[in-house]
Coordinates of N, CA, C and O in Angstrom, one line a residue:
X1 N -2.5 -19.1 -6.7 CA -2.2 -17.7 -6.7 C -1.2 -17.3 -7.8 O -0.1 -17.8 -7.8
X2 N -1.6 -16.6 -8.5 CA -0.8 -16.2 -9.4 C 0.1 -14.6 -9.3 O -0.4 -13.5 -9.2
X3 N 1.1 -14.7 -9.3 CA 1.9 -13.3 -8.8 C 1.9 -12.2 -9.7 O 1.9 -11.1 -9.2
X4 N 1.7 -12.5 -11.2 CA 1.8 -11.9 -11.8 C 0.4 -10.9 -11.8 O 0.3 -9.8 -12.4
X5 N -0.5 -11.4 -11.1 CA -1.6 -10.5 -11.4 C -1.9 -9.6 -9.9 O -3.1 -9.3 -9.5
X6 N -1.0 -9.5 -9.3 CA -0.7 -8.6 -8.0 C 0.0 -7.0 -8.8 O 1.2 -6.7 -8.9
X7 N -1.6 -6.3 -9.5 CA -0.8 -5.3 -10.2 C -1.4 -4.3 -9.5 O -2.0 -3.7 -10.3
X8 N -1.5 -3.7 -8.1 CA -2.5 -2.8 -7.7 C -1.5 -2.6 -6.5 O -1.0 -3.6 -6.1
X9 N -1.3 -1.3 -5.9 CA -0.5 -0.8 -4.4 C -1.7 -0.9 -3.9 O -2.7 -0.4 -4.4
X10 N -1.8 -1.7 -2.7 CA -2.9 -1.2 -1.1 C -1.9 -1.3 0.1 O -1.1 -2.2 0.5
X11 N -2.2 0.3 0.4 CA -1.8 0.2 2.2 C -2.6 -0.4 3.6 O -3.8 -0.1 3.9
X12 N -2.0 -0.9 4.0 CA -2.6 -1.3 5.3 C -2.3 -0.5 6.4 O -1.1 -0.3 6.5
X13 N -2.9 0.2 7.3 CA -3.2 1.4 8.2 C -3.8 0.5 9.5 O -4.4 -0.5 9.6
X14 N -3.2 1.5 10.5 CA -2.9 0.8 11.8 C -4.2 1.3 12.9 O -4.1 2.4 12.3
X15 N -5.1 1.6 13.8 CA -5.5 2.2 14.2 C -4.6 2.8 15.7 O -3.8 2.2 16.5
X16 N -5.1 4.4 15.5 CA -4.6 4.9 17.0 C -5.0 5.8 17.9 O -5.4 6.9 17.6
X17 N -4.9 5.2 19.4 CA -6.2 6.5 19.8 C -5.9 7.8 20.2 O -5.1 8.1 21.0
X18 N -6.7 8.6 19.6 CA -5.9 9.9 20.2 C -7.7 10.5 20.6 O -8.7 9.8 20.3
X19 N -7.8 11.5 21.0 CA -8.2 12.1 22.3 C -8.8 13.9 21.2 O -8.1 14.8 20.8
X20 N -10.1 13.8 21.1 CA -10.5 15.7 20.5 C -10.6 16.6 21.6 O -10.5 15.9 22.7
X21 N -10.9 18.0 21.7 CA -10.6 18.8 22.6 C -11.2 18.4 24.0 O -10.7 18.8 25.1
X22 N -12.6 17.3 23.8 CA -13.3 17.1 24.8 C -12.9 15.9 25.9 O -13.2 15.8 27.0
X23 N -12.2 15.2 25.1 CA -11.4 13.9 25.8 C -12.4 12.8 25.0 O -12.3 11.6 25.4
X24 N -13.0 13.0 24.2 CA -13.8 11.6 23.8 C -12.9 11.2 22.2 O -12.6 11.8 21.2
X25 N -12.6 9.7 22.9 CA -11.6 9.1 21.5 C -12.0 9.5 20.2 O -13.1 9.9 20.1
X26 N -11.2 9.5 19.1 CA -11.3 9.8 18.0 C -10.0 8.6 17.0 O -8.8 8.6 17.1
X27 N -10.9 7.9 16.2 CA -10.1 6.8 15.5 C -9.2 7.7 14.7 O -9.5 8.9 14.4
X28 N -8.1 7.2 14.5 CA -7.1 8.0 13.6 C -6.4 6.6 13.1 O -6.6 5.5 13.6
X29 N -5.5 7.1 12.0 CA -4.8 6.5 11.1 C -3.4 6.4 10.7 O -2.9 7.4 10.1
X30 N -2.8 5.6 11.0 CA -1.2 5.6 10.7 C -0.4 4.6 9.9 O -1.0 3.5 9.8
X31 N 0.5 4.7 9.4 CA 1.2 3.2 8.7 C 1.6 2.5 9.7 O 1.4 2.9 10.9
X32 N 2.2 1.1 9.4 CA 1.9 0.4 10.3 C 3.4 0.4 11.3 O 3.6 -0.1 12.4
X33 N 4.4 1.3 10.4 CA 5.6 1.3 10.9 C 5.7 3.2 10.9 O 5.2 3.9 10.0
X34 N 6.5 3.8 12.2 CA 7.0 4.6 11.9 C 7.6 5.5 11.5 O 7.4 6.6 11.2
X35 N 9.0 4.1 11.3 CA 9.8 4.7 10.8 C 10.3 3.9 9.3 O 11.4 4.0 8.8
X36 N 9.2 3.1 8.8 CA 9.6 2.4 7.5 C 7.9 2.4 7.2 O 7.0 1.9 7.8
X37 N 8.0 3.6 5.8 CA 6.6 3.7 5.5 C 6.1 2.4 4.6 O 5.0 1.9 4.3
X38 N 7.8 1.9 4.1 CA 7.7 0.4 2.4 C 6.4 -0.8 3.3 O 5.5 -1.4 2.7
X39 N 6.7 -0.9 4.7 CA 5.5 -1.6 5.7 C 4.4 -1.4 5.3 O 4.0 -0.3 5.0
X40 N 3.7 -2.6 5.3 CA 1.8 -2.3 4.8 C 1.6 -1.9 3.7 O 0.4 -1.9 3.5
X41 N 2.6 -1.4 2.7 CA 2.4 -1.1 1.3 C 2.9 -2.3 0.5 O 4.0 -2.8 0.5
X42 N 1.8 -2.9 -0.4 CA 1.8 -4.0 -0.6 C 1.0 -4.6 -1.9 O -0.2 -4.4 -2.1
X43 N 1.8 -5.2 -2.8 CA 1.2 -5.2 -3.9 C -0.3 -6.6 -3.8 O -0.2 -7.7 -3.1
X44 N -1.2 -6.1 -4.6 CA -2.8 -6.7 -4.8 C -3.4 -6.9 -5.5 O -3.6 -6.0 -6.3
X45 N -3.7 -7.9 -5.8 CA -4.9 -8.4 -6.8 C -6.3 -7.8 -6.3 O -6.4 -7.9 -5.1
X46 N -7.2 -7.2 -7.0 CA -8.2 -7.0 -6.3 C -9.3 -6.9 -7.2 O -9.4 -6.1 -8.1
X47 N -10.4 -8.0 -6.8 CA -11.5 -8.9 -7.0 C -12.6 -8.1 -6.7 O -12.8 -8.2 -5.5
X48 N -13.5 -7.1 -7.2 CA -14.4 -6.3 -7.1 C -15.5 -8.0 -7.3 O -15.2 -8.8 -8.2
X49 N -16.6 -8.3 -6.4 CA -17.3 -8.6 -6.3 C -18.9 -7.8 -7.3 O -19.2 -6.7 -7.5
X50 N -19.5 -9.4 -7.7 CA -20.5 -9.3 -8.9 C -21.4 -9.5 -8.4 O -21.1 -10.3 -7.4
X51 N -23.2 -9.2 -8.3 CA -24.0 -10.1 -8.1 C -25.3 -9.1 -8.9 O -25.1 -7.9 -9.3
X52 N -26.4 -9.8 -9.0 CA -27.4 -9.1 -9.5 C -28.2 -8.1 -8.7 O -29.1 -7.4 -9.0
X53 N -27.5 -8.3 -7.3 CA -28.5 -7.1 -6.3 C -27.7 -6.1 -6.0 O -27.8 -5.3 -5.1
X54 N -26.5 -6.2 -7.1 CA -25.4 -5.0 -6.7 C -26.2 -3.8 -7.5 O -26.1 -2.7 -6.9
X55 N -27.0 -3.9 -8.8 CA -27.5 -2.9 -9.2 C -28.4 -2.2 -8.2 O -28.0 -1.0 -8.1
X56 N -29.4 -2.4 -7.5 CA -30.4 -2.2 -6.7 C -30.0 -1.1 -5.3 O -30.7 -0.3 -4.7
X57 N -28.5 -1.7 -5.1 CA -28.1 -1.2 -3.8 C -26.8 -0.3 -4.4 O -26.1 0.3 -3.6
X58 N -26.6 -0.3 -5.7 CA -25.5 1.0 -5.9 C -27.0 2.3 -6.1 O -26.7 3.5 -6.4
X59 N -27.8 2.0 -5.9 CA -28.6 3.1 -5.8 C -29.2 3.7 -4.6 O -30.0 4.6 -4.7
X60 N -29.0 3.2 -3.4 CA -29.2 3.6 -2.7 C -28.7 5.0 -2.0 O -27.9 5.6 -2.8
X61 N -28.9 5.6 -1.0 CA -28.2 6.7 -0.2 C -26.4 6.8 0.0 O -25.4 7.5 -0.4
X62 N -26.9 5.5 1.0 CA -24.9 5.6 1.1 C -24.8 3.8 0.8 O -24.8 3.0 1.8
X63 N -24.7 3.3 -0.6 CA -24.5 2.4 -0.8 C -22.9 1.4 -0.2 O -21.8 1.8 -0.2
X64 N -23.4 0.4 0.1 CA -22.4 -0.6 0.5 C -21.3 -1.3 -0.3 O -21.6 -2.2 -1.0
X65 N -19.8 -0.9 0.0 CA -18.9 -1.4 -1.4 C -17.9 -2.3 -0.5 O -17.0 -1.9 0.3
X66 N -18.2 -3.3 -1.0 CA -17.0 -4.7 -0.6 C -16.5 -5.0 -1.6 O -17.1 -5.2 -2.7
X67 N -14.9 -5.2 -1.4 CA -13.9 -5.4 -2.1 C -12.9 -6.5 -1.4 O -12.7 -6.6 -0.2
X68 N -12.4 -7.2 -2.2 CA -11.6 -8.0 -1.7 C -9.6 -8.1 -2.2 O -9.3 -7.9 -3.4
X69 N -9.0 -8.3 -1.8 CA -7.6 -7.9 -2.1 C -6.8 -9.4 -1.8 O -6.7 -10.1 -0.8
X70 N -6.4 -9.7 -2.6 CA -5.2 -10.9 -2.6 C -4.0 -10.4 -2.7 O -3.8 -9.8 -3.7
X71 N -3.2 -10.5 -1.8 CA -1.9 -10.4 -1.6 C -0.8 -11.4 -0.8 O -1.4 -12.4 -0.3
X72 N 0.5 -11.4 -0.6 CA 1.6 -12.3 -0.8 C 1.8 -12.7 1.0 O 2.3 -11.7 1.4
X73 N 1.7 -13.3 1.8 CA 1.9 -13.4 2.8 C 2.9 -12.4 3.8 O 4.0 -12.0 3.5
X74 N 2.4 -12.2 4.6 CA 3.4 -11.0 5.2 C 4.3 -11.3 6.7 O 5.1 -10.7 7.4
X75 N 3.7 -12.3 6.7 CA 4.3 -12.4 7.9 C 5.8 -13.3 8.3 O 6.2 -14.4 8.0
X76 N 6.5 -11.9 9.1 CA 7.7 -12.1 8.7 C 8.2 -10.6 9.0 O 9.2 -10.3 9.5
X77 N 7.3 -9.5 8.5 CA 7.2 -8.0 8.5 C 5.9 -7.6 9.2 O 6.1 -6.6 9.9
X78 N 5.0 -8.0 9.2 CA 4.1 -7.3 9.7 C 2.9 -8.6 9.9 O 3.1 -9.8 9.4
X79 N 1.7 -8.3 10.5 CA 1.2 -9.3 10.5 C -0.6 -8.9 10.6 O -0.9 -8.4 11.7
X80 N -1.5 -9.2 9.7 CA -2.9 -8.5 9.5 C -3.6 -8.6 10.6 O -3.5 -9.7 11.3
X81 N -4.3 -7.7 10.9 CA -5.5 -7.5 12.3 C -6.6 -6.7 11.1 O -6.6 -5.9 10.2
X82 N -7.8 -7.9 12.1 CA -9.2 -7.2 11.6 C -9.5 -5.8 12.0 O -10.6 -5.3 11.8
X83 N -8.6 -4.9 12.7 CA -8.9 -3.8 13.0 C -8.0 -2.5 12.1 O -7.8 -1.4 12.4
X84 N -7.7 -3.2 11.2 CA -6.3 -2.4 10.2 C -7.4 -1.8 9.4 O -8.6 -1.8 9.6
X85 N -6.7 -1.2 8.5 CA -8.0 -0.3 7.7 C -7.0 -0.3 5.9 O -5.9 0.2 5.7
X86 N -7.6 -0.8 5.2 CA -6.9 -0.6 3.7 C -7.2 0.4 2.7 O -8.3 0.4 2.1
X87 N -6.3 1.2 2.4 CA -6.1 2.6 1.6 C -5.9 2.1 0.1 O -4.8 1.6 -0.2
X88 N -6.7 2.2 -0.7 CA -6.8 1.6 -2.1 C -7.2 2.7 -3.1 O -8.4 3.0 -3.1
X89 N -6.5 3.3 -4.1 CA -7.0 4.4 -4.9 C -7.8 5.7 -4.2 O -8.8 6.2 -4.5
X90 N -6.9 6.1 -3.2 CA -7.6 7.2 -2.1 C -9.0 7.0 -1.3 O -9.5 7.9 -0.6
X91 N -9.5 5.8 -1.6 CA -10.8 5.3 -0.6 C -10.0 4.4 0.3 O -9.0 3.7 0.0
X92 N -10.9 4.4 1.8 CA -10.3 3.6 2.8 C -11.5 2.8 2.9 O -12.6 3.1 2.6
X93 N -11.1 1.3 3.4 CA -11.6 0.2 3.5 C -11.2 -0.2 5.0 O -10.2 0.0 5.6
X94 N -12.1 -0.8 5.4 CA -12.1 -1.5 6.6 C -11.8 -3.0 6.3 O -12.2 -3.6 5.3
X95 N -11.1 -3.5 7.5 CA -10.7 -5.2 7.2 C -11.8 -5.9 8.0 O -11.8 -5.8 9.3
X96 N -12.8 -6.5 7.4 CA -13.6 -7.2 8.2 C -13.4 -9.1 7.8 O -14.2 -10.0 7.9
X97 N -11.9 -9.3 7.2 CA -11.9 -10.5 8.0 C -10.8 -11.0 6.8 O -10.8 -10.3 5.8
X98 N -10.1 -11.9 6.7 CA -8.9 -12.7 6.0 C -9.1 -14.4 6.1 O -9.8 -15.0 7.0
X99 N -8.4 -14.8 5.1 CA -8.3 -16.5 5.0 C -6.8 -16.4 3.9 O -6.6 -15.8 2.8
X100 N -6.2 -17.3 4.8 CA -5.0 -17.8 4.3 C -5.4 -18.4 2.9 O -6.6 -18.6 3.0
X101 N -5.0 -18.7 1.8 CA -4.5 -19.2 0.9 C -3.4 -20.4 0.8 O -2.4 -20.2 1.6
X102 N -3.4 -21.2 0.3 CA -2.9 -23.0 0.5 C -1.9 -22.5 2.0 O -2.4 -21.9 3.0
X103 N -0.1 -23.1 1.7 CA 0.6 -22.9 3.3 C 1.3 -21.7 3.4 O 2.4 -21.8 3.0
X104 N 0.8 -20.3 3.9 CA 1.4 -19.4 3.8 C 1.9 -19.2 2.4 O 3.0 -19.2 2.0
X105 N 0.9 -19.0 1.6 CA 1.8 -18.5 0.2 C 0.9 -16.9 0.1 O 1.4 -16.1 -0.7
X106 N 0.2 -16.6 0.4 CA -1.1 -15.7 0.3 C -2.3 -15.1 1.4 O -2.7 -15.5 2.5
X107 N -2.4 -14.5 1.0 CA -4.1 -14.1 2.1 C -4.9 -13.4 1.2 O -4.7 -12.3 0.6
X108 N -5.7 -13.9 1.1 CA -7.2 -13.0 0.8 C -7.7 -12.3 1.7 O -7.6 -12.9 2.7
X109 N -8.2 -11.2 1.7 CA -8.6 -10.1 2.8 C -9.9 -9.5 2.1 O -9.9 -9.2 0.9
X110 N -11.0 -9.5 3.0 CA -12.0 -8.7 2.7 C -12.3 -7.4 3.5 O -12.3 -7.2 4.7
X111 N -12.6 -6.6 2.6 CA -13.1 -5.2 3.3 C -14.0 -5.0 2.6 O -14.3 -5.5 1.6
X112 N -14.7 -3.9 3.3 CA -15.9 -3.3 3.6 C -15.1 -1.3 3.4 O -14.3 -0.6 3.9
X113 N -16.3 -1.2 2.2 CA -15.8 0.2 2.3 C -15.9 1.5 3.5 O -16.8 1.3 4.2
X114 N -15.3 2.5 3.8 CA -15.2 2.9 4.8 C -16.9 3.9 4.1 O -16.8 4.4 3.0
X115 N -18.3 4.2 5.1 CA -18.7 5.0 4.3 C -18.5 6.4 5.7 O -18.9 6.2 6.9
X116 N -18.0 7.5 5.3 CA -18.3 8.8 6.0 C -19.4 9.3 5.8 O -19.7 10.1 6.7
X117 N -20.4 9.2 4.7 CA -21.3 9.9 4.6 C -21.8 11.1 3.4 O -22.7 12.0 3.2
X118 N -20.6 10.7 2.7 CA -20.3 11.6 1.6 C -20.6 11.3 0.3 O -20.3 12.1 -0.6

C-alpha cells in the first residue's frame, strides 16, 4: 500500500431508521459520529475497475458501477460494516464487502453504486 496515492476524500455513512408519515421505514443517512463529522471522512485510493463487458453494460437503462476504495485502517476510530454506505464525488455507494490488506495497515472496500433510478 502505498500512502502517497490516497489522494481522493470518501465518506463513510451510517444507516438510520426513521419512520414516513405512514410508519413504513425509510433508510436514511448520517455520519458515523454526531458530534465529530472528521469520522468516516477518509482519505482513498480509488481503483475504477476495467473489463471488456463494461462497454456493453455502460449502455444499458440503469447500468451497474462498482468501485473500489483503498484506504488506511480505521480501527481505533471507527470500524467498517457492510451496511455503511460511501459518499464519493456526490454519488453514494453501497459497501458490499472489505478485505484487510497485509496486518492492519489497510482495507480495500468494495461498493456497488447506489442506483435510484435516475
Amino acid at each position: 500500500m502505498k500512502f502517497g496515492r490516497l489522494d481522493r476524500r470518501v465518506r463513510f455513512k451510517k444507516p438510520v431508521g426513521t419512520q414516513d408519515l405512514y410508519g413504513a421505514p425509510t433508510p436514511t443517512w448520517e455520519n458515523l459520529s454526531a458530534t465529530d463529522a472528521a469520522i468516516g471522512l477518509v482519505w482513498a485510493e480509488v481503483i475504477w475497475p476495467g473489463s471488456p463487458k463494461e462497454s456493453p453494460q455502460a449502455h444499458q437503462i440503469f447500468p451497474e458501477r462498482h468501485i473500489t476504495f483503498i484506504i488506511r485502517d480505521p480501527r481505533g476510530s471507527w470500524v467498517i460494516d457492510n451496511d455503511y454506505r460511501a459518499e464519493y464525488e456526490a454519488e453514494d455507494y453501497d459497501v458490499i464487502g472489505w478485505q484487510e490488506i497485509g496486518r492492519r495497515v489497510g482495507l480495500r472496500v468494495f461498493c456497488r453504486r447506489v442506483n435510484d433510478g435516475a
